[in-house]
Each structure stands twice: as C-alpha cells, then as structure tokens.
Amino acid sequence: MTVGKVYLVGAGPGDERLITVYGRECLERADVVIYDRLINRKLLHYAKPGAELLYCGKEPGKHDTVQEQIHDLLVDRARQGQTVVRLKGGDPCVFGRVGEEAEVLAKAGIPFEIVPGVTSGIAVPAYAGIPVTHRDYAASVAMVSGHRSERIDWEALARGCDTIVVYMGAANLPDICGRLLAAGKPANTPAAIIEWGTTERQRTVAAPLSTLPDEAKKAGISHPAIIIIGEVVRLRETLQWFPERQGGMVDADASS
C-alpha cells in the first residue's frame, strides 16, 4: 500500500491573506485537512472539491486528550495513502506542538513536511503599529508562553530582554505583569495586549505595565490575545495603521 504524506502547515494569524504561497498550495492538493480552532475558516475554501475537512480544536482542559487523537488521525489517514494537511494557526513551530506531531510521524515512518507560517507574536503587534524590534528601542526579543507562567525565568527576562512577547497569556495577565514587576521591571514600562489580532475584531489596550491588567479588564479583553512589553510599544502612537473596530483601541498613558 502506498503511504501518503502529511504537511504540517502554519496558517498565519487571523488575516487569511497571511498564509504563505506554499501553505495555500498544500491546501489545494490535500485529500484531508485537519484544522485548529483559531484558523480563519476562509482558508478552507482553498481546499480542493471533495476534500475532507476535520475540525480538531482543543477546548480548555482537554488539550492532551485531543492531541493524542490528532496523532492517531494523522498516522491513520497517511497510511490510507491520503495527502494530509494539518492546518495550525500562526507558525506551527512556535507554541504549536508541531514537534510532537512530527515526532509521531517520524516514528511511524510517515513522510512529512513542516511548512512555516507567519507567527502571531510578530504579526499581531505589527498590525497594532508595534514592531518588536527597533534600532533605538529594542535589540532583543523573547517569545514566551503565558499558559504556564511559573515555568518562565521572569527575572532573566526583566533584566536582559528589550521586548517580551507573551502568547496565550490573557487569562494570566495579572500574574505575568506581577512577576515582571517583582523581578524589577519598571512599573511605567510600556505594555499592550492585543485581542483578535489581524482580524476585523482586533482591539488594543496599551498602558504602563503596572496598570495593564486593570485596563484590560475594564475593556473586557479576552483570548485570543498577544501581550507585548517594552519600549517599542511607544511607537504605536505614530505607527498604528490597521483600522481597529469601533471603540476598540484604548490608550491609558502607555508612554508615561
């Protein structure tokens, strides 16, 4: 029996136009597309007629169970000789668990490719007018997961990194900001949280690090969201170019 192939494709963040040309080509030839919760569903229109579209989103508290099912599904469909696209939001190698999926495929002898995508940690701040680096403000960037904040060396980040980008941190925003403040990050450090970045639902709340949790709570910011901390946030005042939804953009003296 001929074994199929799996393409682990990064869909980019919310704006469907940010998928790569190669990512779109993979979708166009896939027999089955296994897609995540946060991908833009418009991307599924690129799949060829008759392709099977399987939703494999993960709900809170059920990640591990669903992940094991995804592993089994990838192997099973490839062994049936199908071309499989595993469509993941952002870049699959940045907090996308692609390493786990690729390991499973490699152990099972299934051919695969990893197709990089535009990661939300860079694209979302850019859509809010915040470049993560700047010659005058930031020569270093750290990307961290806010899902398990107790595993991060916040003291090292506070001391040695110009820009900190936090994925999956909306629910833990008070804890994240508190840990950075306790590690010595100045209270007036510019910070922002961006909800539904690169989509028509995008909203940005910018405030000093010490008050960002309160301002985000007042605005009703929730996930999905990217948090960015550092002097580059000041640039939003002049570089903000993407039209955010009515009443969405909040600026609580972020540059004070």
GROMACS .gro file of N, CA and C in nm, residues 125-245:
model
  363
  125PRO      N    1   0.145   4.232   1.687
  125PRO     CA    2   0.196   4.364   1.723
  125PRO      C    3   0.213   4.456   1.602
  126ALA      N    4   0.258   4.400   1.490
  126ALA     CA    5   0.277   4.483   1.370
  126ALA      C    6   0.144   4.544   1.325
  127TYR      N    7   0.036   4.467   1.331
  127TYR     CA    8  -0.095   4.520   1.294
  127TYR      C    9  -0.144   4.625   1.394
  128ALA      N   10  -0.089   4.625   1.513
  128ALA     CA   11  -0.123   4.727   1.612
  128ALA      C   12  -0.024   4.844   1.609
  129GLY      N   13   0.065   4.845   1.510
  129GLY     CA   14   0.162   4.953   1.499
  129GLY      C   15   0.282   4.940   1.590
  130ILE      N   16   0.314   4.816   1.629
  130ILE     CA   17   0.424   4.792   1.723
  130ILE      C   18   0.523   4.694   1.660
  131PRO      N   19   0.636   4.741   1.608
  131PRO     CA   20   0.740   4.649   1.563
  131PRO      C   21   0.811   4.591   1.684
  132VAL      N   22   0.842   4.463   1.682
  132VAL     CA   23   0.901   4.403   1.802
  132VAL      C   24   1.047   4.442   1.823
  133THR      N   25   1.113   4.490   1.716
  133THR     CA   26   1.248   4.544   1.731
  133THR      C   27   1.254   4.683   1.670
  134HIS      N   28   1.351   4.761   1.714
  134HIS     CA   29   1.373   4.896   1.661
  134HIS      C   30   1.514   4.937   1.701
  135ARG      N   31   1.585   5.001   1.610
  135ARG     CA   32   1.724   5.033   1.637
  135ARG      C   33   1.742   5.119   1.762
  136ASP      N   34   1.644   5.201   1.793
  136ASP     CA   35   1.655   5.290   1.909
  136ASP      C   36   1.601   5.229   2.038
  137TYR      N   37   1.517   5.126   2.027
  137TYR     CA   38   1.446   5.078   2.145
  137TYR      C   39   1.471   4.931   2.181
  138ALA      N   40   1.493   4.847   2.083
  138ALA     CA   41   1.496   4.703   2.116
  138ALA      C   42   1.586   4.627   2.021
  139ALA      N   43   1.688   4.563   2.078
  139ALA     CA   44   1.779   4.478   2.002
  139ALA      C   45   1.759   4.330   2.035
  140SER      N   46   1.667   4.301   2.126
  140SER     CA   47   1.641   4.161   2.163
  140SER      C   48   1.493   4.140   2.186
  141VAL      N   49   1.447   4.020   2.154
  141VAL     CA   50   1.306   3.983   2.169
  141VAL      C   51   1.298   3.844   2.231
  142ALA      N   52   1.209   3.827   2.325
  142ALA     CA   53   1.181   3.695   2.381
  142ALA      C   54   1.034   3.662   2.358
  143MET      N   55   1.009   3.540   2.313
  143MET     CA   56   0.872   3.492   2.296
  143MET      C   57   0.848   3.384   2.398
  144VAL      N   58   0.748   3.403   2.482
  144VAL     CA   59   0.723   3.310   2.591
  144VAL      C   60   0.576   3.271   2.595
  145SER      N   61   0.550   3.158   2.655
  145SER     CA   62   0.412   3.112   2.675
  145SER      C   63   0.360   3.162   2.808
  146GLY      N   64   0.243   3.222   2.806
  146GLY     CA   65   0.180   3.267   2.929
  146GLY      C   66   0.090   3.163   2.992
  147HIS      N   67   0.082   3.047   2.929
  147HIS     CA   68  -0.006   2.941   2.978
  147HIS      C   69   0.048   2.879   3.106
  148ARG      N   70   0.181   2.870   3.115
  148ARG     CA   71   0.244   2.815   3.234
  148ARG      C   72   0.349   2.914   3.284
  149SER      N   73   0.304   3.025   3.338
  149SER     CA   74   0.394   3.135   3.372
  149SER      C   75   0.493   3.097   3.482
  150GLU      N   76   0.461   2.996   3.561
  150GLU     CA   77   0.552   2.958   3.670
  150GLU      C   78   0.678   2.890   3.617
  151ARG      N   79   0.680   2.852   3.491
  151ARG     CA   80   0.795   2.785   3.434
  151ARG      C   81   0.892   2.881   3.366
  152ILE      N   82   0.859   3.009   3.363
  152ILE     CA   83   0.941   3.109   3.295
  152ILE      C   84   1.035   3.178   3.394
  153ASP      N   85   1.157   3.206   3.350
  153ASP     CA   86   1.252   3.282   3.431
  153ASP      C   87   1.226   3.431   3.409
  154TRP      N   88   1.130   3.484   3.482
  154TRP     CA   89   1.090   3.624   3.463
  154TRP      C   90   1.200   3.720   3.503
  155GLU      N   91   1.281   3.682   3.599
  155GLU     CA   92   1.392   3.770   3.638
  155GLU      C   93   1.490   3.789   3.524
  156ALA      N   94   1.522   3.682   3.454
  156ALA     CA   95   1.613   3.692   3.340
  156ALA      C   96   1.552   3.778   3.230
  157LEU      N   97   1.423   3.762   3.206
  157LEU     CA   98   1.356   3.843   3.104
  157LEU      C   99   1.354   3.990   3.144
  158ALA      N  100   1.322   4.017   3.269
  158ALA     CA  101   1.315   4.156   3.317
  158ALA      C  102   1.450   4.226   3.306
  159ARG      N  103   1.558   4.150   3.331
  159ARG     CA  104   1.691   4.210   3.328
  159ARG      C  105   1.749   4.221   3.187
  160GLY      N  106   1.726   4.118   3.105
  160GLY     CA  107   1.808   4.106   2.985
  160GLY      C  108   1.738   4.112   2.853
  161CYS      N  109   1.608   4.140   2.848
  161CYS     CA  110   1.538   4.138   2.720
  161CYS      C  111   1.465   4.270   2.698
  162ASP      N  112   1.483   4.329   2.579
  162ASP     CA  113   1.420   4.458   2.549
  162ASP      C  114   1.270   4.445   2.525
  163THR      N  115   1.231   4.345   2.446
  163THR     CA  116   1.089   4.325   2.413
  163THR      C  117   1.048   4.185   2.456
  164ILE      N  118   0.937   4.177   2.527
  164ILE     CA  119   0.882   4.048   2.569
  164ILE      C  120   0.746   4.029   2.504
  165VAL      N  121   0.731   3.921   2.431
  165VAL     CA  122   0.604   3.888   2.366
  165VAL      C  123   0.549   3.763   2.434
  166VAL      N  124   0.426   3.772   2.481
  166VAL     CA  125   0.365   3.660   2.555
  166VAL      C  126   0.246   3.605   2.476
  167TYR      N  127   0.254   3.479   2.442
  167TYR     CA  128   0.143   3.407   2.379
  167TYR      C  129   0.055   3.347   2.489
  168MET      N  130  -0.073   3.332   2.459
  168MET     CA  131  -0.166   3.257   2.546
  168MET      C  132  -0.162   3.307   2.691
  169GLY      N  133  -0.154   3.440   2.707
  169GLY     CA  134  -0.139   3.493   2.842
  169GLY      C  135  -0.255   3.576   2.893
  170ALA      N  136  -0.364   3.586   2.817
  170ALA     CA  137  -0.473   3.676   2.857
  170ALA      C  138  -0.529   3.640   2.994
  171ALA      N  139  -0.552   3.513   3.019
  171ALA     CA  140  -0.609   3.472   3.147
  171ALA      C  141  -0.514   3.495   3.263
  172ASN      N  142  -0.384   3.494   3.235
  172ASN     CA  143  -0.283   3.509   3.340
  172ASN      C  144  -0.218   3.648   3.340
  173LEU      N  145  -0.282   3.744   3.277
  173LEU     CA  146  -0.220   3.877   3.264
  173LEU      C  147  -0.180   3.938   3.399
  174PRO      N  148  -0.265   3.937   3.502
  174PRO     CA  149  -0.221   3.994   3.630
  174PRO      C  150  -0.098   3.924   3.688
  175ASP      N  151  -0.093   3.792   3.677
  175ASP     CA  152   0.021   3.716   3.727
  175ASP      C  153   0.148   3.749   3.649
  176ILE      N  154   0.136   3.757   3.516
  176ILE     CA  155   0.253   3.785   3.431
  176ILE      C  156   0.309   3.923   3.463
  177CYS      N  157   0.223   4.023   3.468
  177CYS     CA  158   0.268   4.159   3.498
  177CYS      C  159   0.327   4.165   3.639
  178GLY      N  160   0.263   4.097   3.733
  178GLY     CA  161   0.311   4.096   3.871
  178GLY      C  162   0.449   4.033   3.883
  179ARG      N  163   0.472   3.925   3.810
  179ARG     CA  164   0.602   3.859   3.816
  179ARG      C  165   0.711   3.948   3.757
  180LEU      N  166   0.681   4.018   3.649
  180LEU     CA  167   0.781   4.107   3.589
  180LEU      C  168   0.811   4.226   3.681
  181LEU      N  169   0.707   4.279   3.745
  181LEU     CA  170   0.729   4.390   3.839
  181LEU      C  171   0.812   4.344   3.958
  182ALA      N  172   0.782   4.225   4.009
  182ALA     CA  173   0.857   4.172   4.122
  182ALA      C  174   1.003   4.143   4.084
  183ALA      N  175   1.026   4.117   3.955
  183ALA     CA  176   1.161   4.089   3.907
  183ALA      C  177   1.239   4.216   3.875
  184GLY      N  178   1.174   4.331   3.894
  184GLY     CA  179   1.245   4.456   3.876
  184GLY      C  180   1.212   4.535   3.752
  185LYS      N  181   1.117   4.489   3.672
  185LYS     CA  182   1.077   4.566   3.554
  185LYS      C  183   1.007   4.693   3.602
  186PRO      N  184   1.046   4.810   3.552
  186PRO     CA  185   0.983   4.934   3.599
  186PRO      C  186   0.833   4.936   3.577
  187ALA      N  187   0.762   4.993   3.672
  187ALA     CA  188   0.617   4.996   3.667
  187ALA      C  189   0.564   5.071   3.545
  188ASN      N  190   0.642   5.170   3.497
  188ASN     CA  191   0.595   5.251   3.385
  188ASN      C  192   0.641   5.198   3.249
  189THR      N  193   0.691   5.075   3.245
  189THR     CA  194   0.730   5.014   3.118
  189THR      C  195   0.608   5.008   3.025
  190PRO      N  196   0.618   5.058   2.903
  190PRO     CA  197   0.504   5.049   2.811
  190PRO      C  198   0.465   4.903   2.783
  191ALA      N  199   0.337   4.877   2.777
  191ALA     CA  200   0.288   4.741   2.754
  191ALA      C  201   0.154   4.749   2.681
  192ALA      N  202   0.119   4.640   2.617
  192ALA     CA  203  -0.008   4.635   2.544
  192ALA      C  204  -0.057   4.492   2.537
  193ILE      N  205  -0.188   4.478   2.522
  193ILE     CA  206  -0.248   4.349   2.494
  193ILE      C  207  -0.339   4.368   2.374
  194ILE      N  208  -0.328   4.276   2.278
  194ILE     CA  209  -0.399   4.288   2.150
  194ILE      C  210  -0.487   4.166   2.133
  195GLU      N  211  -0.616   4.188   2.123
  195GLU     CA  212  -0.716   4.082   2.112
  195GLU      C  213  -0.756   4.062   1.966
  196TRP      N  214  -0.767   3.937   1.924
  196TRP     CA  215  -0.810   3.901   1.788
  196TRP      C  216  -0.727   3.975   1.683
  197GLY      N  217  -0.596   3.975   1.702
  197GLY     CA  218  -0.507   4.049   1.614
  197GLY      C  219  -0.515   4.008   1.468
  198THR      N  220  -0.502   4.104   1.379
  198THR     CA  221  -0.503   4.095   1.232
  198THR      C  222  -0.641   4.064   1.176
  199THR      N  223  -0.745   4.071   1.258
  199THR     CA  224  -0.881   4.048   1.210
  199THR      C  225  -0.964   4.174   1.227
  200GLU      N  226  -1.086   4.171   1.174
  200GLU     CA  227  -1.176   4.286   1.188
  200GLU      C  228  -1.222   4.304   1.333
  201ARG      N  229  -1.191   4.209   1.419
  201ARG     CA  230  -1.228   4.217   1.560
  201ARG      C  231  -1.113   4.268   1.647
  202GLN      N  232  -1.003   4.308   1.585
  202GLN     CA  233  -0.885   4.346   1.662
  202GLN      C  234  -0.913   4.464   1.754
  203ARG      N  235  -0.864   4.451   1.877
  203ARG     CA  236  -0.866   4.561   1.975
  203ARG      C  237  -0.733   4.564   2.047
  204THR      N  238  -0.687   4.684   2.079
  204THR     CA  239  -0.561   4.701   2.151
  204THR      C  240  -0.584   4.784   2.276
  205VAL      N  241  -0.529   4.737   2.386
  205VAL     CA  242  -0.524   4.816   2.509
  205VAL      C  243  -0.377   4.835   2.542
  206ALA      N  244  -0.334   4.961   2.551
  206ALA     CA  245  -0.196   4.993   2.587
  206ALA      C  246  -0.196   5.071   2.717
  207ALA      N  247  -0.103   5.037   2.806
  207ALA     CA  248  -0.096   5.101   2.938
  207ALA      C  249   0.040   5.068   2.999
  208PRO      N  250   0.080   5.141   3.102
  208PRO     CA  251   0.201   5.101   3.174
  208PRO      C  252   0.186   4.959   3.229
  209LEU      N  253   0.296   4.890   3.245
  209LEU     CA  254   0.294   4.752   3.290
  209LEU      C  255   0.214   4.733   3.418
  210SER      N  256   0.225   4.827   3.510
  210SER     CA  257   0.159   4.812   3.640
  210SER      C  258   0.008   4.821   3.632
  211THR      N  259  -0.044   4.891   3.531
  211THR     CA  260  -0.189   4.910   3.522
  211THR      C  261  -0.254   4.833   3.407
  212LEU      N  262  -0.174   4.766   3.325
  212LEU     CA  263  -0.231   4.696   3.210
  212LEU      C  264  -0.339   4.595   3.248
  213PRO      N  265  -0.321   4.513   3.352
  213PRO     CA  266  -0.429   4.418   3.386
  213PRO      C  267  -0.562   4.486   3.415
  214ASP      N  268  -0.560   4.596   3.489
  214ASP     CA  269  -0.684   4.666   3.520
  214ASP      C  270  -0.747   4.725   3.395
  215GLU      N  271  -0.665   4.784   3.309
  215GLU     CA  272  -0.718   4.845   3.187
  215GLU      C  273  -0.774   4.739   3.093
  216ALA      N  274  -0.707   4.625   3.085
  216ALA     CA  275  -0.757   4.517   3.000
  216ALA      C  276  -0.889   4.463   3.053
  217LYS      N  277  -0.901   4.454   3.185
  217LYS     CA  278  -1.025   4.405   3.245
  217LYS      C  279  -1.139   4.502   3.219
  218LYS      N  280  -1.111   4.632   3.231
  218LYS     CA  281  -1.214   4.733   3.203
  218LYS      C  282  -1.265   4.724   3.060
  219ALA      N  283  -1.173   4.695   2.968
  219ALA     CA  284  -1.210   4.688   2.827
  219ALA      C  285  -1.270   4.554   2.788
  220GLY      N  286  -1.269   4.458   2.880
  220GLY     CA  287  -1.325   4.326   2.851
  220GLY      C  288  -1.241   4.244   2.755
  221ILE      N  289  -1.109   4.264   2.758
  221ILE     CA  290  -1.021   4.190   2.670
  221ILE      C  291  -1.014   4.043   2.713
  222SER      N  292  -1.020   3.954   2.615
  222SER     CA  293  -1.013   3.812   2.643
  222SER      C  294  -0.922   3.746   2.540
  223HIS      N  295  -0.919   3.613   2.540
  223HIS     CA  296  -0.836   3.542   2.442
  223HIS      C  297  -0.912   3.524   2.312
  224PRO      N  298  -0.847   3.506   2.198
  224PRO     CA  299  -0.701   3.501   2.182
  224PRO      C  300  -0.640   3.640   2.189
  225ALA      N  301  -0.524   3.648   2.249
  225ALA     CA  302  -0.458   3.778   2.264
  225ALA      C  303  -0.307   3.760   2.274
  226ILE      N  304  -0.237   3.862   2.230
  226ILE     CA  305  -0.092   3.869   2.241
  226ILE      C  306  -0.059   3.984   2.334
  227ILE      N  307   0.035   3.961   2.426
  227ILE     CA  308   0.083   4.066   2.517
  227ILE      C  309   0.223   4.105   2.471
  228ILE      N  310   0.249   4.235   2.469
  228ILE     CA  311   0.383   4.282   2.432
  228ILE      C  312   0.427   4.388   2.532
  229ILE      N  313   0.550   4.373   2.580
  229ILE     CA  314   0.602   4.459   2.687
  229ILE      C  315   0.738   4.512   2.645
  230GLY      N  316   0.754   4.644   2.650
  230GLY     CA  317   0.882   4.704   2.615
  230GLY      C  318   0.865   4.841   2.553
  231GLU      N  319   0.976   4.909   2.535
  231GLU     CA  320   0.974   5.046   2.484
  231GLU      C  321   0.915   5.057   2.344
  232VAL      N  322   0.918   4.948   2.266
  232VAL     CA  323   0.863   4.953   2.130
  232VAL      C  324   0.714   4.985   2.129
  233VAL      N  325   0.645   4.961   2.241
  233VAL     CA  326   0.502   4.989   2.246
  233VAL      C  327   0.476   5.139   2.227
  234ARG      N  328   0.573   5.222   2.262
  234ARG     CA  329   0.557   5.367   2.242
  234ARG      C  330   0.533   5.402   2.095
  235LEU      N  331   0.586   5.322   2.004
  235LEU     CA  332   0.577   5.352   1.862
  235LEU      C  333   0.434   5.342   1.809
  236ARG      N  334   0.348   5.274   1.883
  236ARG     CA  335   0.210   5.258   1.837
  236ARG      C  336   0.141   5.392   1.813
  237GLU      N  337   0.177   5.493   1.891
  237GLU     CA  338   0.112   5.623   1.879
  237GLU      C  339   0.129   5.683   1.740
  238THR      N  340   0.242   5.655   1.674
  238THR     CA  341   0.265   5.710   1.541
  238THR      C  342   0.255   5.607   1.430
  239LEU      N  343   0.269   5.478   1.462
  239LEU     CA  344   0.273   5.375   1.358
  239LEU      C  345   0.143   5.297   1.344
  240GLN      N  346   0.045   5.320   1.428
  240GLN     CA  347  -0.079   5.244   1.422
  240GLN      C  348  -0.148   5.269   1.287
  241TRP      N  349  -0.163   5.164   1.208
  241TRP     CA  350  -0.213   5.179   1.071
  241TRP      C  351  -0.337   5.095   1.042
  242PHE      N  352  -0.357   4.990   1.119
  242PHE     CA  353  -0.467   4.897   1.090
  242PHE      C  354  -0.594   4.946   1.158
  243PRO      N  355  -0.705   4.959   1.085
  243PRO     CA  356  -0.829   5.009   1.146
  243PRO      C  357  -0.889   4.908   1.243
  244GLU      N  358  -0.890   4.944   1.370
  244GLU     CA  359  -0.949   4.855   1.471
  244GLU      C  360  -1.097   4.884   1.485
  245ARG      N  361  -1.170   4.789   1.540
  245ARG     CA  362  -1.315   4.804   1.544
  245ARG      C  363  -1.356   4.917   1.637
   0.00000   0.00000   0.00000
